[in-house]
């Protein structure tokens, strides 16, 4: 007799319903966070520290530097979801912790995010959410990690490096991290992890304000002292004395002055669409041997919607010239014409589709593509013609497309 199916006499959803009535932090299946501390990192960045519940611990085996979570926050009876990068690593003691007053807290596994005081949700978390407030959370995720690019070969290194038979040589490639403003947040864990693994790391942080005497600046100075292989440049765009190559903006000359083997250097970038467009424009001006394109080395985590693969001088013209294709929703037996992102055009056709951040971060819009070629507007990469999981908010149709929706 087959024993593959065993009915669940007591449903997890029922257990969760009862347990959350007894205590809102208890849950068998839903990861939850409880706000326990707030700390100012700089003039425009506040760290929020959370306890994690048992469901979070049981379903997660930690996280990589550069990962993020999605928080669900109820404000005036309306649920909002936002993505926030994690600060530091799972077992890393927060560098601002007071050793005498925080020892007990640090023994618990906590999770920390950094928030810029702007926007409805971030303003609420910083100014209105009280200590002890509880929020539903996703598990840590994201492709903006050292482990992801090494495991999946996302970054294409130069021909000479790619042919090496020693994987350790690939793993120990130097790393360049470029952040703009609050885009520094995922770098806090990513840089630390890369240094611990033995990488040489260079960090460029473009910001409109000075970070002198801030907790954030103290952390980078601490890393410089601990790891001689770490180089940090803070470019205050209002202070000419901090500029690289005599320019306040990121440029090809800025990258060349770093004296890095760029062909074999993964580039992690997080910031505004202006910073990311500037980066893609800068690398397009740098010629490398063997027809290697430096843009293939770029991994982005951007919290704004930017068509980074287009030339900033002709963006409008190129967007307007994208051909219109037909997108079929197989399960609904519906179709629509598309010349922009799949999500936007579906909505304009009156079709409701799942979405969250609309920025390519939260993964809530992800679906299966049955056939057709799409282009990621953040990276400029084309998909294969066959079955593939894609995000509708950051992909445009390059041919007729069939989605399993």
Short mmCIF file of C-alpha atoms in Angstrom, two decimals:
data_model
loop_
_atom_site.label_atom_id
_atom_site.label_comp_id
_atom_site.label_asym_id
_atom_site.label_seq_id
_atom_site.Cartn_x
_atom_site.Cartn_y
_atom_site.Cartn_z
CA UNK A 1 0.00 0.00 0.00
CA UNK A 2 1.34 3.39 -0.92
CA UNK A 3 2.15 5.69 1.99
CA UNK A 4 3.27 8.78 0.04
CA UNK A 5 0.28 10.87 1.11
CA UNK A 6 -0.35 11.63 4.75
CA UNK A 7 -3.14 14.08 5.51
CA UNK A 8 -2.33 16.96 7.80
CA UNK A 9 -5.07 16.70 10.40
CA UNK A 10 -4.11 20.00 12.04
CA UNK A 11 -3.38 22.61 9.40
CA UNK A 12 -0.42 24.95 9.90
CA UNK A 13 -2.65 27.90 8.99
CA UNK A 14 -4.97 26.99 11.87
CA UNK A 15 -2.05 26.69 14.30
CA UNK A 16 -0.79 30.11 13.16
CA UNK A 17 -4.26 31.60 13.60
CA UNK A 18 -4.42 30.38 17.21
CA UNK A 19 -0.79 31.17 18.13
CA UNK A 20 -0.89 34.75 16.85
CA UNK A 21 -3.96 35.34 19.01
CA UNK A 22 -1.99 34.18 22.02
CA UNK A 23 1.06 36.28 21.07
CA UNK A 24 1.53 38.22 17.79
CA UNK A 25 5.20 37.17 17.53
CA UNK A 26 4.41 33.44 17.56
CA UNK A 27 4.01 31.65 14.25
CA UNK A 28 4.61 28.19 12.88
CA UNK A 29 5.08 29.25 9.25
CA UNK A 30 5.25 33.06 8.95
CA UNK A 31 8.63 34.76 9.52
CA UNK A 32 8.17 37.76 11.81
CA UNK A 33 10.42 40.55 13.09
CA UNK A 34 10.16 42.52 16.35
CA UNK A 35 11.74 45.98 16.47
CA UNK A 36 14.20 46.19 19.39
CA UNK A 37 16.52 49.14 18.64
CA UNK A 38 17.13 52.17 16.43
CA UNK A 39 20.54 53.70 15.77
CA UNK A 40 21.65 56.66 13.63
CA UNK A 41 24.40 55.68 11.19
CA UNK A 42 24.71 59.03 9.40
CA UNK A 43 22.68 62.16 8.67
CA UNK A 44 20.52 60.26 6.16
CA UNK A 45 20.62 56.64 7.35
CA UNK A 46 19.07 54.97 10.41
CA UNK A 47 19.65 51.33 11.41
CA UNK A 48 16.69 49.33 12.73
CA UNK A 49 17.45 46.17 14.67
CA UNK A 50 14.93 43.31 14.95
CA UNK A 51 14.53 40.07 16.85
CA UNK A 52 13.53 37.16 14.59
CA UNK A 53 10.90 34.58 15.53
CA UNK A 54 11.27 30.79 15.50
CA UNK A 55 9.63 30.44 12.07
CA UNK A 56 12.29 32.74 10.63
CA UNK A 57 15.10 30.76 12.29
CA UNK A 58 13.78 27.37 11.21
CA UNK A 59 13.24 28.35 7.58
CA UNK A 60 16.46 30.33 7.10
CA UNK A 61 20.05 29.15 7.41
CA UNK A 62 21.33 32.72 7.66
CA UNK A 63 22.07 35.10 4.83
CA UNK A 64 24.82 36.37 2.58
CA UNK A 65 26.20 39.88 2.57
CA UNK A 66 24.12 41.97 0.16
CA UNK A 67 20.86 40.06 0.71
CA UNK A 68 17.54 41.79 1.39
CA UNK A 69 14.14 41.11 2.94
CA UNK A 70 10.61 42.29 2.18
CA UNK A 71 8.75 43.86 5.10
CA UNK A 72 4.96 44.07 5.30
CA UNK A 73 3.82 47.11 7.25
CA UNK A 74 0.25 48.14 8.04
CA UNK A 75 -0.23 51.93 8.02
CA UNK A 76 -3.73 53.30 8.66
CA UNK A 77 -5.22 49.90 7.86
CA UNK A 78 -3.43 49.52 4.52
CA UNK A 79 -0.63 46.99 4.05
CA UNK A 80 2.52 48.18 2.29
CA UNK A 81 5.49 46.04 1.28
CA UNK A 82 9.01 47.37 0.92
CA UNK A 83 12.42 45.80 0.34
CA UNK A 84 15.36 46.61 2.62
CA UNK A 85 18.98 45.47 2.47
CA UNK A 86 20.40 43.66 5.48
CA UNK A 87 23.21 45.25 7.45
CA UNK A 88 26.12 42.97 8.25
CA UNK A 89 26.19 39.18 8.54
CA UNK A 90 24.19 36.77 10.74
CA UNK A 91 26.81 36.26 13.45
CA UNK A 92 28.45 39.69 13.19
CA UNK A 93 28.34 41.86 16.30
CA UNK A 94 27.04 45.30 15.37
CA UNK A 95 30.01 47.64 15.47
CA UNK A 96 28.13 50.43 17.24
CA UNK A 97 26.97 48.15 20.10
CA UNK A 98 27.91 49.25 23.59
CA UNK A 99 29.69 46.24 25.03
CA UNK A 100 28.32 46.80 28.55
CA UNK A 101 24.66 47.47 27.75
CA UNK A 102 24.15 45.32 24.66
CA UNK A 103 25.88 42.03 25.46
CA UNK A 104 22.60 40.31 26.27
CA UNK A 105 20.96 41.53 23.05
CA UNK A 106 23.92 40.47 20.91
CA UNK A 107 23.67 36.89 22.19
CA UNK A 108 20.29 36.65 20.46
CA UNK A 109 20.31 36.36 16.70
CA UNK A 110 19.03 39.64 15.40
CA UNK A 111 18.58 41.18 11.97
CA UNK A 112 19.30 44.79 11.06
CA UNK A 113 18.25 46.97 8.13
CA UNK A 114 19.22 50.55 7.30
CA UNK A 115 16.51 53.02 6.31
CA UNK A 116 16.65 56.45 4.71
CA UNK A 117 14.10 58.82 6.32
CA UNK A 118 11.99 59.43 3.24
CA UNK A 119 8.81 57.99 1.79
CA UNK A 120 5.70 56.80 3.60
CA UNK A 121 6.94 53.45 4.90
CA UNK A 122 10.51 54.45 5.80
CA UNK A 123 9.26 57.57 7.60
CA UNK A 124 6.83 55.40 9.55
CA UNK A 125 9.52 52.90 10.58
CA UNK A 126 11.88 55.61 11.81
CA UNK A 127 9.50 58.07 13.43
CA UNK A 128 6.29 56.24 14.35
CA UNK A 129 7.00 52.53 14.81
CA UNK A 130 7.56 51.84 18.50
CA UNK A 131 10.05 49.42 20.00
CA UNK A 132 8.33 46.06 20.26
CA UNK A 133 6.34 46.55 17.04
CA UNK A 134 5.99 43.31 15.04
CA UNK A 135 6.05 42.93 11.25
CA UNK A 136 5.70 40.05 8.80
CA UNK A 137 8.85 39.45 6.77
CA UNK A 138 10.15 37.39 3.89
CA UNK A 139 13.24 35.26 4.30
CA UNK A 140 16.56 36.81 3.20
CA UNK A 141 17.08 36.57 -0.56
CA UNK A 142 18.72 38.28 -3.49
CA UNK A 143 21.28 37.85 -6.24
CA UNK A 144 23.45 40.75 -5.05
CA UNK A 145 25.80 38.41 -3.19
CA UNK A 146 29.31 37.10 -3.57
CA UNK A 147 28.11 33.50 -3.35
CA UNK A 148 25.56 33.96 -6.16
CA UNK A 149 27.95 35.33 -8.78
CA UNK A 150 30.65 32.75 -8.04
CA UNK A 151 28.19 29.83 -8.01
CA UNK A 152 26.29 30.85 -11.14
CA UNK A 153 29.09 32.39 -13.18
CA UNK A 154 27.07 35.59 -13.50
CA UNK A 155 30.19 37.70 -14.00
CA UNK A 156 32.21 36.93 -17.14
CA UNK A 157 35.87 37.43 -16.34
CA UNK A 158 38.56 37.83 -18.94
CA UNK A 159 39.46 34.92 -21.21
CA UNK A 160 42.74 34.25 -19.42
CA UNK A 161 41.10 34.14 -15.97
CA UNK A 162 38.08 32.16 -17.17
CA UNK A 163 40.28 29.31 -18.48
CA UNK A 164 42.10 28.76 -15.21
CA UNK A 165 41.66 25.27 -13.73
CA UNK A 166 42.08 26.53 -10.19
CA UNK A 167 38.66 27.78 -8.91
CA UNK A 168 40.40 29.54 -6.01
CA UNK A 169 41.99 31.98 -8.46
CA UNK A 170 38.54 32.97 -9.72
CA UNK A 171 37.17 33.24 -6.20
CA UNK A 172 39.97 35.57 -5.11
CA UNK A 173 39.45 38.11 -7.88
CA UNK A 174 39.55 41.72 -6.63
CA UNK A 175 36.13 43.27 -6.11
CA UNK A 176 34.95 46.82 -6.79
CA UNK A 177 31.88 48.08 -4.94
CA UNK A 178 30.20 51.32 -6.04
CA UNK A 179 27.41 52.87 -3.95
CA UNK A 180 25.40 56.05 -4.16
CA UNK A 181 23.70 57.52 -1.07
CA UNK A 182 21.68 54.90 0.78
CA UNK A 183 22.91 52.31 -1.73
CA UNK A 184 25.76 51.83 0.75
CA UNK A 185 23.48 49.59 2.87
CA UNK A 186 24.00 46.21 1.12
CA UNK A 187 27.74 46.94 0.95
CA UNK A 188 28.01 46.74 4.75
CA UNK A 189 27.68 42.95 4.70
CA UNK A 190 29.00 42.32 1.18
CA UNK A 191 32.33 44.09 1.74
CA UNK A 192 32.87 42.44 5.13
CA UNK A 193 32.20 38.97 3.74
CA UNK A 194 34.48 39.51 0.73
CA UNK A 195 37.32 40.66 2.99
CA UNK A 196 36.84 37.66 5.28
CA UNK A 197 37.18 35.39 2.23
CA UNK A 198 40.47 37.02 1.25
CA UNK A 199 39.41 39.31 -1.59
CA UNK A 200 40.97 42.67 -2.24
CA UNK A 201 38.06 45.13 -2.04
CA UNK A 202 37.77 48.72 -3.24
CA UNK A 203 34.69 50.71 -2.23
CA UNK A 204 33.50 53.97 -3.81
CA UNK A 205 30.72 55.76 -1.94
CA UNK A 206 29.16 58.78 -3.67
CA UNK A 207 27.15 60.94 -1.27
CA UNK A 208 25.89 64.51 -1.11
CA UNK A 209 26.88 65.03 2.51
CA UNK A 210 29.97 64.59 4.64
CA UNK A 211 30.24 61.40 6.70
CA UNK A 212 32.95 62.67 9.05
CA UNK A 213 32.43 61.62 12.68
CA UNK A 214 29.52 59.37 11.69
CA UNK A 215 29.11 55.77 12.86
CA UNK A 216 29.19 54.66 9.24
CA UNK A 217 32.52 56.36 8.55
CA UNK A 218 33.95 54.82 11.73
CA UNK A 219 33.05 51.36 10.45
CA UNK A 220 34.91 51.79 7.15
CA UNK A 221 37.93 53.14 9.02
CA UNK A 222 37.81 50.10 11.29
CA UNK A 223 37.81 47.78 8.27
CA UNK A 224 40.74 49.66 6.72
CA UNK A 225 42.70 49.11 9.93
CA UNK A 226 41.77 45.42 10.15
CA UNK A 227 42.18 44.54 6.45
CA UNK A 228 45.11 46.13 4.54
CA UNK A 229 43.47 44.80 1.33
CA UNK A 230 40.51 47.18 1.77
CA UNK A 231 40.48 50.61 0.10
CA UNK A 232 37.69 53.11 0.76
CA UNK A 233 36.90 56.31 -1.13
CA UNK A 234 34.12 58.58 0.08
CA UNK A 235 33.26 61.04 -2.69
CA UNK A 236 31.32 63.96 -1.27
CA UNK A 237 29.79 65.45 -4.42
CA UNK A 238 29.81 68.88 -2.77
CA UNK A 239 33.50 68.77 -1.83
CA UNK A 240 36.00 68.92 -4.71
CA UNK A 241 38.85 67.70 -2.49
CA UNK A 242 37.24 64.23 -2.39
CA UNK A 243 36.76 63.81 -6.15
CA UNK A 244 38.38 61.05 -8.19
CA UNK A 245 39.97 62.19 -11.47
CA UNK A 246 38.83 65.77 -10.70
CA UNK A 247 35.16 65.00 -11.31
CA UNK A 248 32.21 64.72 -8.94
CA UNK A 249 30.58 62.08 -11.14
CA UNK A 250 31.55 58.51 -11.86
CA UNK A 251 33.55 58.36 -15.09
CA UNK A 252 35.87 56.10 -17.06
CA UNK A 253 38.84 58.03 -15.74
CA UNK A 254 37.58 57.54 -12.16
CA UNK A 255 37.65 53.77 -12.65
CA UNK A 256 41.05 53.80 -14.33
CA UNK A 257 42.64 55.78 -11.48
CA UNK A 258 41.85 52.88 -9.12
CA UNK A 259 44.57 50.84 -10.88
CA UNK A 260 42.55 47.60 -10.75
CA UNK A 261 42.65 44.69 -13.24
CA UNK A 262 39.18 45.67 -14.42
CA UNK A 263 38.77 42.74 -16.82
CA UNK A 264 38.92 40.35 -13.87
CA UNK A 265 37.10 42.51 -11.31
CA UNK A 266 33.43 41.92 -10.47
CA UNK A 267 31.71 45.29 -9.99
CA UNK A 268 28.86 45.48 -7.46
CA UNK A 269 26.81 48.67 -7.83
CA UNK A 270 23.83 49.99 -5.86
CA UNK A 271 22.34 53.47 -6.10
CA UNK A 272 20.11 55.77 -8.07
CA UNK A 273 19.38 55.26 -11.75
CA UNK A 274 21.63 58.26 -12.47
CA UNK A 275 24.59 56.53 -10.79
CA UNK A 276 23.92 53.26 -12.59
CA UNK A 277 23.56 54.91 -15.98
CA UNK A 278 26.79 56.77 -15.30
CA UNK A 279 28.51 53.48 -14.51
CA UNK A 280 27.33 51.78 -17.71
CA UNK A 281 28.36 54.83 -19.72
CA UNK A 282 31.79 54.86 -18.05
CA UNK A 283 32.55 51.18 -18.71
CA UNK A 284 31.49 51.57 -22.35
CA UNK A 285 34.41 53.99 -22.80
CA UNK A 286 36.99 51.52 -21.45
CA UNK A 287 38.50 49.18 -24.06
CA UNK A 288 39.65 45.75 -22.93
CA UNK A 289 41.60 43.07 -24.84
CA UNK A 290 39.95 40.06 -26.50
CA UNK A 291 36.74 42.03 -27.11
CA UNK A 292 35.83 41.61 -23.44
CA UNK A 293 32.98 43.90 -22.35
CA UNK A 294 33.36 45.34 -18.88
CA UNK A 295 29.60 45.68 -18.55
CA UNK A 296 29.43 41.88 -18.22
CA UNK A 297 31.25 42.23 -14.89
CA UNK A 298 28.55 44.46 -13.38
CA UNK A 299 26.07 43.17 -10.79
CA UNK A 300 23.44 45.72 -9.77
CA UNK A 301 21.06 46.12 -6.85
CA UNK A 302 19.12 49.27 -7.57
CA UNK A 303 16.21 50.59 -5.54
CA UNK A 304 14.88 52.77 -8.31
CA UNK A 305 13.61 52.09 -11.79
CA UNK A 306 16.31 52.74 -14.34
CA UNK A 307 16.90 51.58 -17.90
CA UNK A 308 20.61 51.19 -17.33
CA UNK A 309 21.46 49.62 -20.66
CA UNK A 310 20.46 52.66 -22.69
CA UNK A 311 22.66 55.63 -23.58
CA UNK A 312 21.57 58.51 -21.32
CA UNK A 313 21.73 60.96 -24.20
CA UNK A 314 19.20 59.08 -26.32
CA UNK A 315 17.05 57.24 -23.79
CA UNK A 316 13.71 58.68 -24.91
CA UNK A 317 14.43 57.98 -28.57
CA UNK A 318 15.43 54.36 -27.92
CA UNK A 319 12.42 53.66 -25.69
CA UNK A 320 10.05 55.09 -28.29
CA UNK A 321 11.64 52.92 -30.99
CA UNK A 322 11.04 49.59 -29.21
CA UNK A 323 8.86 47.42 -31.44
CA UNK A 324 5.42 46.30 -30.32
CA UNK A 325 4.96 42.57 -29.72
CA UNK A 326 2.08 40.38 -28.57
CA UNK A 327 2.13 38.83 -25.10
CA UNK A 328 -0.14 35.84 -24.46
CA UNK A 329 -1.29 34.86 -20.96
CA UNK A 330 -1.82 31.13 -21.43
CA UNK A 331 -3.85 30.32 -18.31
CA UNK A 332 -6.20 33.28 -18.83
CA UNK A 333 -6.44 32.94 -22.60
CA UNK A 334 -5.86 36.66 -22.90
CA UNK A 335 -3.33 38.71 -24.82
CA UNK A 336 -2.08 42.29 -25.06
CA UNK A 337 0.33 44.35 -27.12
CA UNK A 338 3.55 45.36 -25.41
CA UNK A 339 6.24 47.93 -26.18
CA UNK A 340 7.25 48.71 -22.58
CA UNK A 341 7.65 46.48 -19.52
CA UNK A 342 5.32 43.49 -19.43
CA UNK A 343 3.73 44.60 -16.15
CA UNK A 344 3.02 48.16 -17.26
CA UNK A 345 1.51 47.13 -20.60
CA UNK A 346 -0.64 44.42 -19.00
CA UNK A 347 -2.07 47.00 -16.61
CA UNK A 348 -2.71 49.43 -19.44
CA UNK A 349 -4.64 46.65 -21.18
CA UNK A 350 -6.81 46.25 -18.07
CA UNK A 351 -5.20 42.99 -16.91
CA UNK A 352 -4.36 42.69 -13.22
CA UNK A 353 -1.03 41.00 -12.49
CA UNK A 354 0.90 40.36 -9.28
CA UNK A 355 3.55 42.89 -8.27
CA UNK A 356 5.28 44.34 -5.23
CA UNK A 357 8.12 46.84 -5.43
CA UNK A 358 7.92 47.35 -9.24
CA UNK A 359 11.73 47.72 -9.14
CA UNK A 360 12.99 44.18 -9.75
CA UNK A 361 13.74 43.52 -6.09
CA UNK A 362 10.91 41.79 -4.25
CA UNK A 363 10.26 38.99 -6.81
CA UNK A 364 6.48 39.16 -6.32
CA UNK A 365 5.89 39.69 -10.06
CA UNK A 366 7.98 36.67 -11.04
CA UNK A 367 6.29 34.21 -13.41
CA UNK A 368 7.22 31.51 -15.93
CA UNK A 369 7.85 32.41 -19.56
CA UNK A 370 6.88 29.54 -21.85
CA UNK A 371 8.46 30.93 -25.02
CA UNK A 372 9.74 34.15 -26.56
CA UNK A 373 12.68 36.47 -25.93
CA UNK A 374 12.59 39.25 -23.31
CA UNK A 375 15.16 41.88 -22.35
CA UNK A 376 16.01 42.88 -18.79
CA UNK A 377 15.91 46.69 -18.75
CA UNK A 378 18.26 46.88 -15.78
CA UNK A 379 21.08 44.77 -17.19
CA UNK A 380 20.36 44.84 -20.92
CA UNK A 381 20.63 41.04 -21.13
CA UNK A 382 18.44 39.01 -23.50
CA UNK A 383 16.75 35.81 -22.34
CA UNK A 384 16.69 32.50 -24.16
CA UNK A 385 13.70 31.66 -26.34
CA UNK A 386 12.46 28.81 -24.13
CA UNK A 387 11.07 28.21 -20.64
CA UNK A 388 12.43 30.59 -18.01
CA UNK A 389 11.41 32.36 -14.80
CA UNK A 390 11.26 36.15 -15.30
CA UNK A 391 10.11 39.32 -13.54
CA UNK A 392 7.43 41.21 -15.45
CA UNK A 393 8.28 44.59 -13.92
CA UNK A 394 11.78 44.77 -15.43
CA UNK A 395 11.45 42.86 -18.70
CA UNK A 396 10.27 43.98 -22.13
CA UNK A 397 9.22 41.73 -25.01
CA UNK A 398 11.68 41.47 -27.91
CA UNK A 399 9.51 38.88 -29.74
CA UNK A 400 6.01 37.56 -29.22
CA UNK A 401 5.93 36.03 -25.72
CA UNK A 402 3.81 33.39 -23.96
CA UNK A 403 3.56 33.64 -20.16
CA UNK A 404 2.17 30.93 -17.88
CA UNK A 405 -0.30 33.30 -16.19
#
